[in-house]
PDB file of N, CA and C in Angstrom:
ATOM      1  N   MET M   1      -0.694   6.369   8.624  1.00 70.00           N
ATOM      2  CA  MET M   1       0.786   5.718   8.828  1.00 70.00           C
ATOM      3  C   MET M   1       1.357   5.845  10.347  1.00 70.00           C
ATOM      4  N   ALA M   2       1.562   4.354  11.116  1.00 77.00           N
ATOM      5  CA  ALA M   2       2.091   4.515  12.105  1.00 77.00           C
ATOM      6  C   ALA M   2       3.865   4.328  12.347  1.00 77.00           C
ATOM      7  N   GLY M   3       4.440   5.159  12.477  1.00 83.00           N
ATOM      8  CA  GLY M   3       5.762   5.146  12.347  1.00 83.00           C
ATOM      9  C   GLY M   3       6.421   6.627  12.738  1.00 83.00           C
ATOM     10  N   ASP M   4       7.818   6.489  12.877  1.00 91.00           N
ATOM     11  CA  ASP M   4       8.630   7.721  12.878  1.00 91.00           C
ATOM     12  C   ASP M   4       9.399   8.147  12.020  1.00 91.00           C
ATOM     13  N   LEU M   5       8.522   8.874  11.043  1.00 90.00           N
ATOM     14  CA  LEU M   5       8.753   9.482   9.825  1.00 90.00           C
ATOM     15  C   LEU M   5      10.278  10.207   9.576  1.00 90.00           C
ATOM     16  N   ALA M   6      10.559  10.592  10.948  1.00 92.00           N
ATOM     17  CA  ALA M   6      12.115  11.571  11.083  1.00 92.00           C
ATOM     18  C   ALA M   6      13.257  10.259  10.856  1.00 92.00           C
ATOM     19  N   THR M   7      12.874   8.897  11.142  1.00 94.00           N
ATOM     20  CA  THR M   7      13.802   8.155  11.215  1.00 94.00           C
ATOM     21  C   THR M   7      13.481   7.138   9.972  1.00 94.00           C
ATOM     22  N   SER M   8      12.517   7.015   9.263  1.00 93.00           N
ATOM     23  CA  SER M   8      12.048   6.294   8.036  1.00 93.00           C
ATOM     24  C   SER M   8      12.869   6.495   6.885  1.00 93.00           C
ATOM     25  N   PRO M   9      13.187   5.280   6.165  1.00 93.00           N
ATOM     26  CA  PRO M   9      14.255   5.458   5.191  1.00 93.00           C
ATOM     27  C   PRO M   9      13.382   5.898   4.039  1.00 93.00           C
ATOM     28  N   ARG M  10      14.238   6.699   2.963  1.00 94.00           N
ATOM     29  CA  ARG M  10      13.387   7.372   2.055  1.00 94.00           C
ATOM     30  C   ARG M  10      12.781   6.713   0.982  1.00 94.00           C
ATOM     31  N   GLU M  11      12.832   5.169   1.019  1.00 91.00           N
ATOM     32  CA  GLU M  11      11.734   4.522   0.139  1.00 91.00           C
ATOM     33  C   GLU M  11      10.279   4.654   0.927  1.00 91.00           C
ATOM     34  N   THR M  12      10.402   4.634   2.256  1.00 87.00           N
ATOM     35  CA  THR M  12       9.017   4.756   2.909  1.00 87.00           C
ATOM     36  C   THR M  12       8.558   6.234   2.584  1.00 87.00           C
ATOM     37  N   LEU M  13       9.422   7.098   2.844  1.00 91.00           N
ATOM     38  CA  LEU M  13       8.819   8.534   2.534  1.00 91.00           C
ATOM     39  C   LEU M  13       8.378   8.790   0.715  1.00 91.00           C
ATOM     40  N   ASP M  14       9.130   7.760  -0.112  1.00 92.00           N
ATOM     41  CA  ASP M  14       8.842   8.121  -1.158  1.00 92.00           C
ATOM     42  C   ASP M  14       7.664   7.689  -1.620  1.00 92.00           C
ATOM     43  N   LEU M  15       7.316   6.492  -1.023  1.00 84.00           N
ATOM     44  CA  LEU M  15       5.882   5.798  -1.274  1.00 84.00           C
ATOM     45  C   LEU M  15       5.001   6.530  -0.601  1.00 84.00           C
ATOM     46  N   LEU M  16       5.387   7.203   0.747  1.00 85.00           N
ATOM     47  CA  LEU M  16       4.102   7.510   1.117  1.00 85.00           C
ATOM     48  C   LEU M  16       3.485   8.928   0.415  1.00 85.00           C
ATOM     49  N   THR M  17       4.680   9.399  -0.337  1.00 89.00           N
ATOM     50  CA  THR M  17       4.082  11.012  -1.138  1.00 89.00           C
ATOM     51  C   THR M  17       3.880  10.448  -2.626  1.00 89.00           C
ATOM     52  N   ASP M  18       3.788   9.227  -3.060  1.00 90.00           N
ATOM     53  CA  ASP M  18       4.084   8.812  -4.515  1.00 90.00           C
ATOM     54  C   ASP M  18       2.675   9.300  -5.173  1.00 90.00           C
ATOM     55  N   ALA M  19       2.441   9.816  -6.164  1.00 89.00           N
ATOM     56  CA  ALA M  19       1.289  10.442  -6.731  1.00 89.00           C
ATOM     57  C   ALA M  19       0.418   9.151  -7.360  1.00 89.00           C
ATOM     58  N   GLU M  20       0.783   7.838  -7.366  1.00 85.00           N
ATOM     59  CA  GLU M  20      -0.174   6.766  -7.993  1.00 85.00           C
ATOM     60  C   GLU M  20      -0.593   6.227  -6.584  1.00 85.00           C
ATOM     61  N   ALA M  21       0.473   6.041  -5.771  1.00 81.00           N
ATOM     62  CA  ALA M  21       0.219   5.120  -4.514  1.00 81.00           C
ATOM     63  C   ALA M  21      -0.686   5.902  -3.518  1.00 81.00           C
ATOM     64  N   LEU M  22      -1.000   7.376  -3.918  1.00 84.00           N
ATOM     65  CA  LEU M  22      -2.009   8.097  -2.776  1.00 84.00           C
ATOM     66  C   LEU M  22      -3.368   7.837  -3.001  1.00 84.00           C
ATOM     67  N   PRO M  23      -3.978   7.639  -4.129  1.00 83.00           N
ATOM     68  CA  PRO M  23      -5.114   7.123  -4.241  1.00 83.00           C
ATOM     69  C   PRO M  23      -5.684   5.690  -3.677  1.00 83.00           C
ATOM     70  N   VAL M  24      -4.715   4.867  -3.469  1.00 79.00           N
ATOM     71  CA  VAL M  24      -4.655   3.709  -3.061  1.00 79.00           C
ATOM     72  C   VAL M  24      -4.993   3.919  -1.649  1.00 79.00           C
ATOM     73  N   LEU M  25      -4.216   4.736  -1.009  1.00 78.00           N
ATOM     74  CA  LEU M  25      -4.366   4.589   0.479  1.00 78.00           C
ATOM     75  C   LEU M  25      -5.433   5.527   1.024  1.00 78.00           C
ATOM     76  N   ARG M  26      -5.718   6.638   0.186  1.00 84.00           N
ATOM     77  CA  ARG M  26      -7.030   7.274   0.154  1.00 84.00           C
ATOM     78  C   ARG M  26      -8.553   6.702   0.213  1.00 84.00           C
ATOM     79  N   HIS M  27      -8.403   5.806  -0.180  1.00 88.00           N
ATOM     80  CA  HIS M  27      -9.834   4.993  -1.265  1.00 88.00           C
ATOM     81  C   HIS M  27      -9.479   3.592  -0.946  1.00 88.00           C
ATOM     82  N   SER M  28      -9.050   3.107   0.119  1.00 88.00           N
ATOM     83  CA  SER M  28      -8.988   1.741   0.302  1.00 88.00           C
ATOM     84  C   SER M  28      -9.535   1.176   2.021  1.00 88.00           C
ATOM     85  N   ARG M  29      -9.853   0.036   2.419  1.00 89.00           N
ATOM     86  CA  ARG M  29     -10.045  -0.292   3.430  1.00 89.00           C
ATOM     87  C   ARG M  29     -10.161  -1.720   3.852  1.00 89.00           C
ATOM     88  N   ASP M  30     -10.053  -2.424   4.944  1.00 90.00           N
ATOM     89  CA  ASP M  30      -9.441  -3.728   5.369  1.00 90.00           C
ATOM     90  C   ASP M  30      -7.857  -4.187   4.621  1.00 90.00           C
ATOM     91  N   ASN M  31      -7.074  -3.019   4.613  1.00 87.00           N
ATOM     92  CA  ASN M  31      -5.822  -3.356   4.287  1.00 87.00           C
ATOM     93  C   ASN M  31      -5.142  -4.507   5.387  1.00 87.00           C
ATOM     94  N   GLN M  32      -4.308  -5.252   4.548  1.00 91.00           N
ATOM     95  CA  GLN M  32      -3.938  -6.508   5.348  1.00 91.00           C
ATOM     96  C   GLN M  32      -2.817  -6.872   4.521  1.00 91.00           C
ATOM     97  N   GLU M  33      -1.519  -7.506   5.392  1.00 93.00           N
ATOM     98  CA  GLU M  33      -0.394  -7.680   4.757  1.00 93.00           C
ATOM     99  C   GLU M  33      -0.886  -9.684   4.320  1.00 93.00           C
ATOM    100  N   VAL M  34      -0.685  -9.899   3.269  1.00 94.00           N
ATOM    101  CA  VAL M  34      -0.849 -11.493   2.785  1.00 94.00           C
ATOM    102  C   VAL M  34       0.323 -12.038   2.489  1.00 94.00           C
ATOM    103  N   LEU M  35       1.446 -11.739   2.437  1.00 94.00           N
ATOM    104  CA  LEU M  35       2.933 -12.295   2.207  1.00 94.00           C
ATOM    105  C   LEU M  35       3.874 -11.694   2.479  1.00 94.00           C
ATOM    106  N   SER M  36       4.701 -12.154   3.389  1.00 94.00           N
ATOM    107  CA  SER M  36       5.982 -11.736   3.430  1.00 94.00           C
ATOM    108  C   SER M  36       7.312 -12.602   3.140  1.00 94.00           C
ATOM    109  N   GLU M  37       8.021 -12.415   2.421  1.00 95.00           N
ATOM    110  CA  GLU M  37       8.974 -13.328   2.315  1.00 95.00           C
ATOM    111  C   GLU M  37      10.319 -12.525   1.884  1.00 95.00           C
ATOM    112  N   ARG M  38      11.511 -12.426   2.565  1.00 92.00           N
ATOM    113  CA  ARG M  38      12.851 -11.878   2.319  1.00 92.00           C
ATOM    114  C   ARG M  38      12.406 -10.069   2.114  1.00 92.00           C
ATOM    115  N   ASP M  39      12.505  -9.760   1.121  1.00 88.00           N
ATOM    116  CA  ASP M  39      12.469  -8.247   0.918  1.00 88.00           C
ATOM    117  C   ASP M  39      11.030  -7.977   0.179  1.00 88.00           C
ATOM    118  N   HIS M  40      10.022  -9.117  -0.141  1.00 90.00           N
ATOM    119  CA  HIS M  40       9.114  -8.742  -0.593  1.00 90.00           C
ATOM    120  C   HIS M  40       7.785  -9.090   0.189  1.00 90.00           C
ATOM    121  N   VAL M  41       6.673  -7.770   0.149  1.00 90.00           N
ATOM    122  CA  VAL M  41       5.748  -7.815   0.937  1.00 90.00           C
ATOM    123  C   VAL M  41       4.402  -7.877   0.073  1.00 90.00           C
ATOM    124  N   VAL M  42       3.688  -8.328   0.062  1.00 91.00           N
ATOM    125  CA  VAL M  42       2.230  -8.299  -0.499  1.00 91.00           C
ATOM    126  C   VAL M  42       1.116  -8.021   0.267  1.00 91.00           C
ATOM    127  N   TRP M  43       0.429  -6.940   0.038  1.00 87.00           N
ATOM    128  CA  TRP M  43      -0.569  -6.535   0.946  1.00 87.00           C
ATOM    129  C   TRP M  43      -1.972  -6.491  -0.003  1.00 87.00           C
ATOM    130  N   THR M  44      -3.278  -6.657   0.537  1.00 88.00           N
ATOM    131  CA  THR M  44      -4.311  -6.459  -0.129  1.00 88.00           C
ATOM    132  C   THR M  44      -5.651  -5.513   0.641  1.00 88.00           C
ATOM    133  N   ALA M  45      -6.670  -4.975  -0.287  1.00 87.00           N
ATOM    134  CA  ALA M  45      -7.382  -4.034   0.168  1.00 87.00           C
ATOM    135  C   ALA M  45      -8.384  -4.027  -0.581  1.00 87.00           C
ATOM    136  N   GLN M  46      -9.665  -3.505   0.058  1.00 88.00           N
ATOM    137  CA  GLN M  46     -10.898  -3.137  -0.291  1.00 88.00           C
ATOM    138  C   GLN M  46     -10.985  -1.676  -1.170  1.00 88.00           C
ATOM    139  N   ASP M  47     -11.470  -1.671  -2.335  1.00 86.00           N
ATOM    140  CA  ASP M  47     -11.610  -0.614  -2.932  1.00 86.00           C
ATOM    141  C   ASP M  47     -12.961   0.285  -2.335  1.00 86.00           C
ATOM    142  N   THR M  48     -13.043   1.584  -1.986  1.00 87.00           N
ATOM    143  CA  THR M  48     -13.838   1.982  -1.113  1.00 87.00           C
ATOM    144  C   THR M  48     -14.837   2.843  -2.170  1.00 87.00           C
ATOM    145  N   ASP M  49     -14.324   3.246  -3.464  1.00 78.00           N
ATOM    146  CA  ASP M  49     -15.031   4.156  -4.199  1.00 78.00           C
ATOM    147  C   ASP M  49     -15.412   3.803  -5.589  1.00 78.00           C
ATOM    148  N   ALA M  50     -15.315   2.388  -5.677  1.00 68.00           N
ATOM    149  CA  ALA M  50     -15.443   1.397  -6.754  1.00 68.00           C
ATOM    150  C   ALA M  50     -15.054   1.988  -8.192  1.00 68.00           C
ATOM    151  N   ARG M  51     -13.682   2.881  -8.022  1.00 61.00           N
ATOM    152  CA  ARG M  51     -13.203   2.981  -9.203  1.00 61.00           C
ATOM    153  C   ARG M  51     -12.181   2.093  -9.733  1.00 61.00           C
ATOM    154  N   SER M  52     -12.112   0.859  -9.194  1.00 56.00           N
ATOM    155  CA  SER M  52     -11.317  -0.103  -9.594  1.00 56.00           C
ATOM    156  C   SER M  52     -12.069  -1.457 -10.460  1.00 56.00           C
ATOM    157  N   THR M  53     -11.725  -1.707 -11.239  1.00 53.00           N
ATOM    158  CA  THR M  53     -12.499  -2.741 -12.390  1.00 53.00           C
ATOM    159  C   THR M  53     -11.489  -3.800 -12.477  1.00 53.00           C
ATOM    160  N   ALA M  54     -10.388  -3.873 -12.229  1.00 57.00           N
ATOM    161  CA  ALA M  54      -9.438  -4.961 -12.231  1.00 57.00           C
ATOM    162  C   ALA M  54      -9.947  -6.129 -11.316  1.00 57.00           C
ATOM    163  N   PRO M  55      -9.907  -7.310 -11.879  1.00 59.00           N
ATOM    164  CA  PRO M  55      -9.789  -8.548 -11.035  1.00 59.00           C
ATOM    165  C   PRO M  55      -8.893  -8.494  -9.992  1.00 59.00           C
ATOM    166  N   PRO M  56      -8.937  -9.182  -8.595  1.00 60.00           N
ATOM    167  CA  PRO M  56      -7.735  -9.378  -7.889  1.00 60.00           C
ATOM    168  C   PRO M  56      -6.783 -10.220  -8.337  1.00 60.00           C
ATOM    169  N   ALA M  57      -5.364  -9.811  -8.385  1.00 59.00           N
ATOM    170  CA  ALA M  57      -4.354 -10.412  -8.645  1.00 59.00           C
ATOM    171  C   ALA M  57      -3.992 -11.629  -7.815  1.00 59.00           C
ATOM    172  N   ALA M  58      -3.750 -12.216  -8.337  1.00 56.00           N
ATOM    173  CA  ALA M  58      -3.480 -13.703  -7.794  1.00 56.00           C
ATOM    174  C   ALA M  58      -2.043 -13.802  -7.309  1.00 56.00           C
ATOM    175  N   VAL M  59      -1.592 -14.178  -6.344  1.00 51.00           N
ATOM    176  CA  VAL M  59      -0.281 -14.371  -5.391  1.00 51.00           C
ATOM    177  C   VAL M  59       0.251 -15.608  -5.638  1.00 51.00           C
TER     178      VAL M  59
END
């Protein structure tokens, strides 16, 4: 995480400590933003430990 945590919005801090999001952060590579429109941002990443069996979601 590159940023100033002291001035980050509560939502950002909540995401960085979310129990469901942490495995994604720990077990992914090639993370990149693929779409940004107004308040919505979509990211994609490659799984590094083969736990994911779901096909990629269509954007």
